[in-house]
Coordinates of C-alpha atoms in Angstrom, one line a residue:
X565 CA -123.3 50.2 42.1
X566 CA -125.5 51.3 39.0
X567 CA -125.8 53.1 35.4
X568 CA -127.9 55.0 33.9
X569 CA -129.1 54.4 30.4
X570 CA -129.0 57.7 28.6
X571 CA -130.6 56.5 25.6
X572 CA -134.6 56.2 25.0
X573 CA -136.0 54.6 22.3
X574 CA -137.2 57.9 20.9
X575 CA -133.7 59.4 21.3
X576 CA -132.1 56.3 19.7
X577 CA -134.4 57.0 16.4
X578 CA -133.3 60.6 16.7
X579 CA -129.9 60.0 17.1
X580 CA -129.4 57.0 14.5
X581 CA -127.7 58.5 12.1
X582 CA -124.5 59.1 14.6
X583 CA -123.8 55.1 14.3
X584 CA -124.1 55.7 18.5
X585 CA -125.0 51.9 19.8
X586 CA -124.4 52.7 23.4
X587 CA -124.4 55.5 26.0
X588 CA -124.2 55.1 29.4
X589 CA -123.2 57.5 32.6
X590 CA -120.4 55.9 34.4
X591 CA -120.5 55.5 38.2
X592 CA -118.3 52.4 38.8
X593 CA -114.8 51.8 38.8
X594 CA -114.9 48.2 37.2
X595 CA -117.4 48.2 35.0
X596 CA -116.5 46.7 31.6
X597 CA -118.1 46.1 27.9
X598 CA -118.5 42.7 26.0
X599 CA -117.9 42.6 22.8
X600 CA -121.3 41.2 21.3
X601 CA -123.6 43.2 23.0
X602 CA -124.4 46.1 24.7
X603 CA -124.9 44.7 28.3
X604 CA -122.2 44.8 31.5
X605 CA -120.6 42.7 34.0
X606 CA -118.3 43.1 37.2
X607 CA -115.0 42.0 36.0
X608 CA -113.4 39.3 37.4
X609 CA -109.4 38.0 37.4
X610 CA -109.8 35.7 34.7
X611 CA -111.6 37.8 31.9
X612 CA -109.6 40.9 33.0
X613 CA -108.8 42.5 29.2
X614 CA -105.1 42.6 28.4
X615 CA -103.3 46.2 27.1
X616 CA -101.9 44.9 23.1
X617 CA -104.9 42.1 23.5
X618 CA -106.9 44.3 20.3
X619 CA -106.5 42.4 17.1
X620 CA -105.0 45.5 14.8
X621 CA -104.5 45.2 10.9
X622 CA -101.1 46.5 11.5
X623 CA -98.4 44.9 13.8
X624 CA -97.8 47.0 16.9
X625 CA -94.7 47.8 15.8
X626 CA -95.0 49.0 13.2
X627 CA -98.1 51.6 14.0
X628 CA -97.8 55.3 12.4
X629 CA -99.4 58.4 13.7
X630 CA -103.1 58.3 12.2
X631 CA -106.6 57.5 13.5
X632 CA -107.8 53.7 14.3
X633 CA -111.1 52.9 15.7
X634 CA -111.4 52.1 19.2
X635 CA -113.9 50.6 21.4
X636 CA -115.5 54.2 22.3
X637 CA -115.1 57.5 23.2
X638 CA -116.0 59.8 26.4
X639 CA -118.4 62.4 26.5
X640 CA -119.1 65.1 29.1
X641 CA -121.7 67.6 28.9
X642 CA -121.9 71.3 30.4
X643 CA -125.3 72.8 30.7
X644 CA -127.1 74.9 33.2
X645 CA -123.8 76.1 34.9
X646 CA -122.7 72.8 35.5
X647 CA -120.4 69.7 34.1
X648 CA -122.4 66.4 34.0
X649 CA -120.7 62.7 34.5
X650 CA -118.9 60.8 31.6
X651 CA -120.5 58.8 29.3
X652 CA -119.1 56.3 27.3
X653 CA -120.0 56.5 23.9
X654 CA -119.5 53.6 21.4
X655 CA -119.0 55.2 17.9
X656 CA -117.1 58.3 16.2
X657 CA -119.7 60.4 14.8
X658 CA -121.6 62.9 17.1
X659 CA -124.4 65.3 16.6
X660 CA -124.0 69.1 16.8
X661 CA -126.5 71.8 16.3
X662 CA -125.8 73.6 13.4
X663 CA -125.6 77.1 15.8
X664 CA -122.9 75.9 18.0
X665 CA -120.3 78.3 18.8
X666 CA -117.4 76.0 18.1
X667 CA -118.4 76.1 14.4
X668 CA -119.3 80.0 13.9
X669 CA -116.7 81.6 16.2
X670 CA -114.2 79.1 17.1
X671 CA -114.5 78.2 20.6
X672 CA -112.8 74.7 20.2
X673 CA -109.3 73.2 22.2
X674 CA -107.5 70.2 22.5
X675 CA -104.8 68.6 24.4
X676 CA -102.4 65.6 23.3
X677 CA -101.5 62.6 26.0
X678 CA -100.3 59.2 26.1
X679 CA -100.6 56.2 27.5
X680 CA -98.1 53.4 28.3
X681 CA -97.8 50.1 29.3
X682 CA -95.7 48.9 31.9
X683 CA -93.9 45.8 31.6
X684 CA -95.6 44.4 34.5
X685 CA -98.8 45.1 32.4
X686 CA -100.4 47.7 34.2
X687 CA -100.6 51.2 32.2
X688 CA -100.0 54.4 33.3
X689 CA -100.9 58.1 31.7
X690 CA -98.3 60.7 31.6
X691 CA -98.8 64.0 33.2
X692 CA -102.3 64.4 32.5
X693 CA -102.8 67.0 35.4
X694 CA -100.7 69.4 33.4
X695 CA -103.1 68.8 30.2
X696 CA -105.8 70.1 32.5
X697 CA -104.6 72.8 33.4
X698 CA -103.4 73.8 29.6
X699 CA -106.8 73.2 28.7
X700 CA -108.1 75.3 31.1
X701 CA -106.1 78.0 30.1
X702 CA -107.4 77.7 26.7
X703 CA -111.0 78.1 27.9
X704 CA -110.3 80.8 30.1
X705 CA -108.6 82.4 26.9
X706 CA -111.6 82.2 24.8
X707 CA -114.4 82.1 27.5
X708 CA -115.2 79.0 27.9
X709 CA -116.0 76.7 30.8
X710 CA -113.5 75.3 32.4
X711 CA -113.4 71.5 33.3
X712 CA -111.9 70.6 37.0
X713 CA -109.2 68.8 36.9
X714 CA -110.7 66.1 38.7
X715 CA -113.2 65.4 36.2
X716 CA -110.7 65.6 33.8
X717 CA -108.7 63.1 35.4
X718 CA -111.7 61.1 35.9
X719 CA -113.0 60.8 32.2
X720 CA -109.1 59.8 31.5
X721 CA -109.7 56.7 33.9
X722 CA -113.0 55.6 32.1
X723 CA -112.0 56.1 28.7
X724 CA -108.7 54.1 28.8
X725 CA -110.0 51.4 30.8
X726 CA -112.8 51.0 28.1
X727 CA -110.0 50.7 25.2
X728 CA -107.3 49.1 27.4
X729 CA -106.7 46.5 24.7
X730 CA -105.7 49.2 22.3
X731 CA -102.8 50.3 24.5
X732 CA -99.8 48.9 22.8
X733 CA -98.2 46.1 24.3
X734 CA -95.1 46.6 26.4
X735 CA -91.6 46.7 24.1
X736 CA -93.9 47.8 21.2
X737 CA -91.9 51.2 21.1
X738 CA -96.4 52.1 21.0
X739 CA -98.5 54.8 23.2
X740 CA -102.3 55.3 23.6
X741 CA -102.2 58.5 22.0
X742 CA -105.3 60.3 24.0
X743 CA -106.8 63.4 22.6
X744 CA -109.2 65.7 24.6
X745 CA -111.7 68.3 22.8
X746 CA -113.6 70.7 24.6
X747 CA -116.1 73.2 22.2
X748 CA -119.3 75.4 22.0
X749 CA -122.0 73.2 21.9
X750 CA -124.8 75.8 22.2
X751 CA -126.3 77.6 19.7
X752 CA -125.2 81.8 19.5
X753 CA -125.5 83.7 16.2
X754 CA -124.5 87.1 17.8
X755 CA -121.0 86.6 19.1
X756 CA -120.9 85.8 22.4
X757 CA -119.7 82.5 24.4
X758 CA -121.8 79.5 24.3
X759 CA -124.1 78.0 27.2
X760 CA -123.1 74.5 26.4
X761 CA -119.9 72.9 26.1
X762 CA -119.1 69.4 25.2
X763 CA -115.8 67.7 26.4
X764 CA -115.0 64.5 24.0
X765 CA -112.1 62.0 24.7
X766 CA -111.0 60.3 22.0
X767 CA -108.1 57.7 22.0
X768 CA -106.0 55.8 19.1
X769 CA -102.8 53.4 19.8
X770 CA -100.0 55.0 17.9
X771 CA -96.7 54.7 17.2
X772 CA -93.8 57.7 16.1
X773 CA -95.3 60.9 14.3
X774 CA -92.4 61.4 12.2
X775 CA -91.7 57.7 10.3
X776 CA -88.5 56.5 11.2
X777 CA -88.3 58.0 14.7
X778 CA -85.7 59.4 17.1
X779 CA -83.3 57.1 14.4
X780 CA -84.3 59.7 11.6
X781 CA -83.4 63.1 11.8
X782 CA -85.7 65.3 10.0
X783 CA -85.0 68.5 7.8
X784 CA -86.4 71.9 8.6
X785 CA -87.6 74.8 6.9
X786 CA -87.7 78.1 7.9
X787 CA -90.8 79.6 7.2
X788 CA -90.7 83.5 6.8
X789 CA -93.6 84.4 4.5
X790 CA -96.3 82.7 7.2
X791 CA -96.8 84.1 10.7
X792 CA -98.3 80.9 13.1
X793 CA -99.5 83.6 15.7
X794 CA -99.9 87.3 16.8
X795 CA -97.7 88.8 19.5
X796 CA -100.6 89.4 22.0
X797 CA -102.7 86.7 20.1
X798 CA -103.9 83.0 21.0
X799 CA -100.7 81.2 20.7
X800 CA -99.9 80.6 23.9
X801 CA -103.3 78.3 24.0
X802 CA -104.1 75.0 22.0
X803 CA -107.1 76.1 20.3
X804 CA -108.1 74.7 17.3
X805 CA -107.7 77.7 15.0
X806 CA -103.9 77.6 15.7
X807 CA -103.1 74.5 13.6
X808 CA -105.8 75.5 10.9
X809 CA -103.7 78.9 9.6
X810 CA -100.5 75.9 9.8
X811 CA -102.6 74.0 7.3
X812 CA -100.8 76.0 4.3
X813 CA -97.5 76.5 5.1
X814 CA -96.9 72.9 6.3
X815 CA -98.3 71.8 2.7
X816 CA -96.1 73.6 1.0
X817 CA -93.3 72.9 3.3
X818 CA -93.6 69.3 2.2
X819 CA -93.8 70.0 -1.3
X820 CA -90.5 71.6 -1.1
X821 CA -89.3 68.6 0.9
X822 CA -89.3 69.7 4.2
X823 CA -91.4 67.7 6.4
X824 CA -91.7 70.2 9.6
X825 CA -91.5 73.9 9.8
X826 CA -89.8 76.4 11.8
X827 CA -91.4 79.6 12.9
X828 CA -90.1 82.8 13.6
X829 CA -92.0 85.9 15.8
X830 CA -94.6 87.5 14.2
X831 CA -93.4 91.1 15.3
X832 CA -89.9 90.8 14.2
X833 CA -89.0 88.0 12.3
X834 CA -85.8 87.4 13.8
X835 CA -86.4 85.3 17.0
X836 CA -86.6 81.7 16.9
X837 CA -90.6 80.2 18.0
X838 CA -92.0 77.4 17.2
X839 CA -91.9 74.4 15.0
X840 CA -95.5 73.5 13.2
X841 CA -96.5 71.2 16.1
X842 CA -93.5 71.2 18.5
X843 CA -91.5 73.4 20.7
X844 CA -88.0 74.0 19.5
X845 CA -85.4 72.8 21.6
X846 CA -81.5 74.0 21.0
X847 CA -78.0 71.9 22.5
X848 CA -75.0 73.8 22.9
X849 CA -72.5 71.0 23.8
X850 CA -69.2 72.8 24.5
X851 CA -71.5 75.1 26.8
X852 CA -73.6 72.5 28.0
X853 CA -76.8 74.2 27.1
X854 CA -80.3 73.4 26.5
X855 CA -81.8 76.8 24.9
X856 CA -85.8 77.6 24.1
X857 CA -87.8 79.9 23.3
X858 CA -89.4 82.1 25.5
X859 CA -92.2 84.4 24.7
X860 CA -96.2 84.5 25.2
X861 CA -96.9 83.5 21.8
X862 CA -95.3 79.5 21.8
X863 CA -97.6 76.6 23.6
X864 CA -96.2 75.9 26.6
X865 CA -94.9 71.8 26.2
X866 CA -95.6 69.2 29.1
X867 CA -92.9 67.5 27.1
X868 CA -90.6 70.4 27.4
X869 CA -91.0 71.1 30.5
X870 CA -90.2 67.3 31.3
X871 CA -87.3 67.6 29.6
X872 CA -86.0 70.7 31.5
X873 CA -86.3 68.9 34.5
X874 CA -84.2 65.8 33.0
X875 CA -81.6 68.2 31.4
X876 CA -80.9 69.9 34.9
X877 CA -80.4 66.4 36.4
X878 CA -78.2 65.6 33.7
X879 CA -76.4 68.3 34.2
X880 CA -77.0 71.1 31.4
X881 CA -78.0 74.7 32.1
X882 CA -81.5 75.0 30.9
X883 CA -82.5 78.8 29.3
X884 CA -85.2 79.8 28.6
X885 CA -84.8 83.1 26.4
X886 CA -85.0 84.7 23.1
X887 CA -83.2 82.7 20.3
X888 CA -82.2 84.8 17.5
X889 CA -82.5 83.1 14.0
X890 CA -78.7 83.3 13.6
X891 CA -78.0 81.7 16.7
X892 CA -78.5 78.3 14.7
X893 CA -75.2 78.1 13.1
X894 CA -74.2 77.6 17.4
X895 CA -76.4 74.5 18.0
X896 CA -74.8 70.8 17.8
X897 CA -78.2 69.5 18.5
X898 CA -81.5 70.4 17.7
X899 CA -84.8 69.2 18.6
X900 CA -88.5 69.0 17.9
X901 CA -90.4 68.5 21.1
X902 CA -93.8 67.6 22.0
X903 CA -96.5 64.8 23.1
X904 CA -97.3 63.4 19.6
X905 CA -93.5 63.4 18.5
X906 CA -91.6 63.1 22.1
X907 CA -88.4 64.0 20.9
X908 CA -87.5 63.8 17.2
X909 CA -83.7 65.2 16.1
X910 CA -83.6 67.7 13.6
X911 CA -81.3 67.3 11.2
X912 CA -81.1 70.6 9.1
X913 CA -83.4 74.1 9.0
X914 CA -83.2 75.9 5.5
X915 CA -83.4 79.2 5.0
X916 CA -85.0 80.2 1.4
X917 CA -83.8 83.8 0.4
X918 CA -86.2 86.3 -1.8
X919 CA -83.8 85.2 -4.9
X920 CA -83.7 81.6 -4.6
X921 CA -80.7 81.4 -2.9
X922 CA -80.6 78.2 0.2
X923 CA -78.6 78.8 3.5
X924 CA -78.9 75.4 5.2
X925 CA -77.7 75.0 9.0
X926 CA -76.3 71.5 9.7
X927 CA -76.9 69.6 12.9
X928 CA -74.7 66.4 13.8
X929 CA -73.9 65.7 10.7
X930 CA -77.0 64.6 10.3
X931 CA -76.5 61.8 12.8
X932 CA -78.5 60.8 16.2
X933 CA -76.5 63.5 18.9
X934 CA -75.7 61.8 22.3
X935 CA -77.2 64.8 24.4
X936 CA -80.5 63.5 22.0
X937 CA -80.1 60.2 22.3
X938 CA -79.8 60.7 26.5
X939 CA -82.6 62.8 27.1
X940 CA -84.9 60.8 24.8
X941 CA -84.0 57.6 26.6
X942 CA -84.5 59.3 30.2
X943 CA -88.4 60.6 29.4
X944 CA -89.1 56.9 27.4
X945 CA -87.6 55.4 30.4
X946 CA -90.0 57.5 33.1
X947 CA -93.4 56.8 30.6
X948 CA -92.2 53.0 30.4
X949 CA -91.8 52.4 33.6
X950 CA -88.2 51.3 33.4
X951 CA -86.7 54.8 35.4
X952 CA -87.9 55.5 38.6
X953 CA -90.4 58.0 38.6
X954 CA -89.2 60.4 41.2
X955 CA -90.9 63.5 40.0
X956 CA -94.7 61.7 40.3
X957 CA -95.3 62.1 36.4
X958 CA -97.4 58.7 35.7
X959 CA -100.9 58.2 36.7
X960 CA -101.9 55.1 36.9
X961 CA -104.9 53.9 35.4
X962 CA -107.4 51.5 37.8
X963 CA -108.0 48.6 35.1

C-alpha cells in the first residue's frame, strides 16, 4: 500500500494562497485523515469515523440547502490524453490559469447526487452510474473529455469516505448532497476545446431545497417572457451556462412571490418544459396518469426516471409527451422533481397576462396529494434503506 505526496515545498509556496494543506494521490481503500495533522493511519474497528459524528453549528435536522465546509474535496486531472488518479484535497479554493477554457468559452458541467445513511450505519450513494453517464453527455456535447465511469465511481468512494462524518445521521430526514464539476482547465484564447480538464468533487450535508419540504407545497410561476433553452440548443446537458441565463428570471420570480418557475418551449411557447431546477412531473388521478415532458431541450432526471419506474409498480401509466400549457387545469397533482429537491408538491402555477391580469391553476387544494405523498415515500424508502432495493440503485460506499 502507498501515497504519493503531490506537494513539494516549492509547489506549497506557489500554491499558498489556495489555503491547500494537503494533497495526496489515493491508492488504498482504508486510508483515513486525523484531524490534527496531515499524516495517515490504517483504520482500525475502534476509531472507524461514524456518518452524523461531525460537530455542525446547525442541528441535523434542521439543515437547509447551502454550502458547509467539509473535510476536503476530490480532484482529478486530465492532461496528455489521459485522466490521472484522485487526490484528496483539504480546502475550497483552487488555482486556475487565467486562460482556461471553462472561463472564456464555457466548457464547464456538473451533476447533483446524494448520499444516505442506512440505519444499520453503513451509507450508500444513489445512482451515481447514471450521473456519469449525464456527465458524459455533457462533455461529449461541448467537447470535452469524458471521464470513465469507473473513475467516476471511484472518486465518489474516496471523497465520501474522507467526509463520512458529514453524512447526516440516520432519521435525520439529511443527504450528503455530492456535487461533481468537470471544466477547461487549459489555457485557449482562439476558440477551440481545452487540453486539460479538471474533475472536482465537492460534498455538503444537506437537508430539503425548498424550506418546509414535501409538507409545503410551493407556488409556481409561469414564465413567458424568458426562454431557459434553444430548441436544438444545450438543454438537454447540465452545463453550467444553463442555470446562469435562470439567474434573472428566478430573481424576479421571487420578487413576485413565486419561489420556482415554470418554463415553456422556446419555439412555441405553448408546451409545458421545465421548472428552474427540476423536471415537471403532472398526476391525473381519475386517469391514473403520471405525465412529462418530452422533448430534447429538458435535462433528463435520474430522479424522474426513478420515479417512472416506482409509478409503473404502483400502478399508473407513465407518458412521456408533449404537455400543452392548458393541460394544467387537468392535473390533481403536480410536482417538481429532481436530486437537490427529490420530490417537492406544487401547489399553484400563475399565469401573468400582458395587462396584469392573474390566471392561477390550483393543485390539491393546496394540500400534500396521496399519489405525492406515495411516490415520495417509495424513492426516500429505496435511498434510506428501509424498501428493498430491487432495481440495484444504491452503491454502497467501502468506509
Amino acid at each position: 500500500m502507498k501515497f504519493l505526496g503531490c506537494l513539494s515545498t516549492a509547489a506549497f509556496g506557489l500554491l499558498l494562497s489556495l489555503e491547500v494543506s494537503d494533497c495526496f494521490q489515493v491508492t488504498p481503500s482504508n486510508l483515513v485523515r486525523r484531524q490534527k495533522d496531515t499524516s495517515f493511519s490504517l483504520a482500525s474497528t475502534s476509531d472507524k469515523v461514524r456518518p452524523g459524528s461531525a460537530k455542525l453549528d446547525t442541528p441535523w435536522e434542521e439543515l437547509g440547502f447551502e454550502f458547509r465546509p467539509t473535510n476536503s474535496h476530490v480532484k482529478v486531472t486530465f492532461k496528455d490524453g489521459e485522466w490521472g488518479a484522485p487526490e484528496l484535497v483539504k480546502g475550497d479554493t483552487i488555482n486556475l490559469h487565467i486562460g482556461a477554457t471553462a472561463l472564456h468559452y464555457g466548457q464547464s458541467c456538473f451533476e447533483g447526487l446524494k448520499a444516505f445513511c442506512h440505519e444499520d450505519g453503513e451509507v450508500y450513494v444513489f445512482r451515481p452510474e447514471e450521473n456519469a453517464q449525464r456527465m458524459q453527455s455533457s462533455c461529449r456535447r461541448t467537447m470535452m473529455a469524458e471521464l470513465p465511469t469507473e473513475r467516476f465511481l471511484e472518486a465518489i468512494q474516496v471523497v465520501v469516505k474522507d467526509n463520512i462524518e458529514y453524512v447526516p445521521p440516520y432519521g435525520s430526514g439529511g443527504a450528503l448532497y455530492i456535487r461533481p464539476l468537470l471544466f477547461g482547465s487549459g489555457p485557449r484564447i482562439g476558440l477551440q476545446p481545452s487540453d486539460e480538464y479538471t474533475f472536482l468533487i465537492m460534498v455538503i450535508p444537506v437537508g430539503d431545497y425548498y424550506k418546509g419540504g414535501l409538507a409545503s407545497p410551493v407556488d409556481g410561476l409561469l414564465i413567458e417572457d424568458f426562454d431557459r433553452a434553444a430548441p436544438r440548443g444545450v438543454g438537454a446537458v447540465k452545463v453550467a451556462g444553463n442555470y446562469a441565463a435562470d439567474l434573472l428570471p428566478n430573481m424576479l420570480s421571487k420578487k413576485k412571490g413565486y419561489p420556482i418557475g415554470l418554463y415553456l418551449d422556446a419555439a412555441t411557447q405553448t408546451c409545458i418544459e421545465e421548472f428552474s431546477t427540476s423536471n415537471f412531473v403532472g398526476i391525473d388521478n381519475s386517469q391514473k396518469k403520471y405525465v412529462t415532458p418530452k422533448t430534447p431541450s429538458v435535462l433528463p432526471s435520474i430522479t424522474n426516471k426513478s420515479l417512472m419506474q416506482i409509478a409503473e409498480d404502483e400502478g399508473l401509466t407513465v407518458e412521456q409527451r408533449d404537455i400543452p400549457v392548458e393541460e394544467l387545469s387537468s392535473f390533481d397533482e403536480v410536482l417538481a422533481v429532481g436530486t437537490a429537491v427529490v420530490v417537492t408538491p406544487v401547489g399553484s402555477i400563475t399565469r401573468l397576462g400582458e395587462n396584469g391580469e392573474e390566471t392561477t391553476y390550483e393543485f390539491g387544494d393546496h394540500e400534500l396529494g396521496e399519489t405525492t405523498k406515495r411516490l415520495y415515500q417509495k424513492v426516500r424508502a429505496i435511498q434510506n434503506g428501509e424498501e428493498e432495493d430491487k432495481y440495484g440503485w444504491n452503491l454502497k460506499i467501502d468506509n
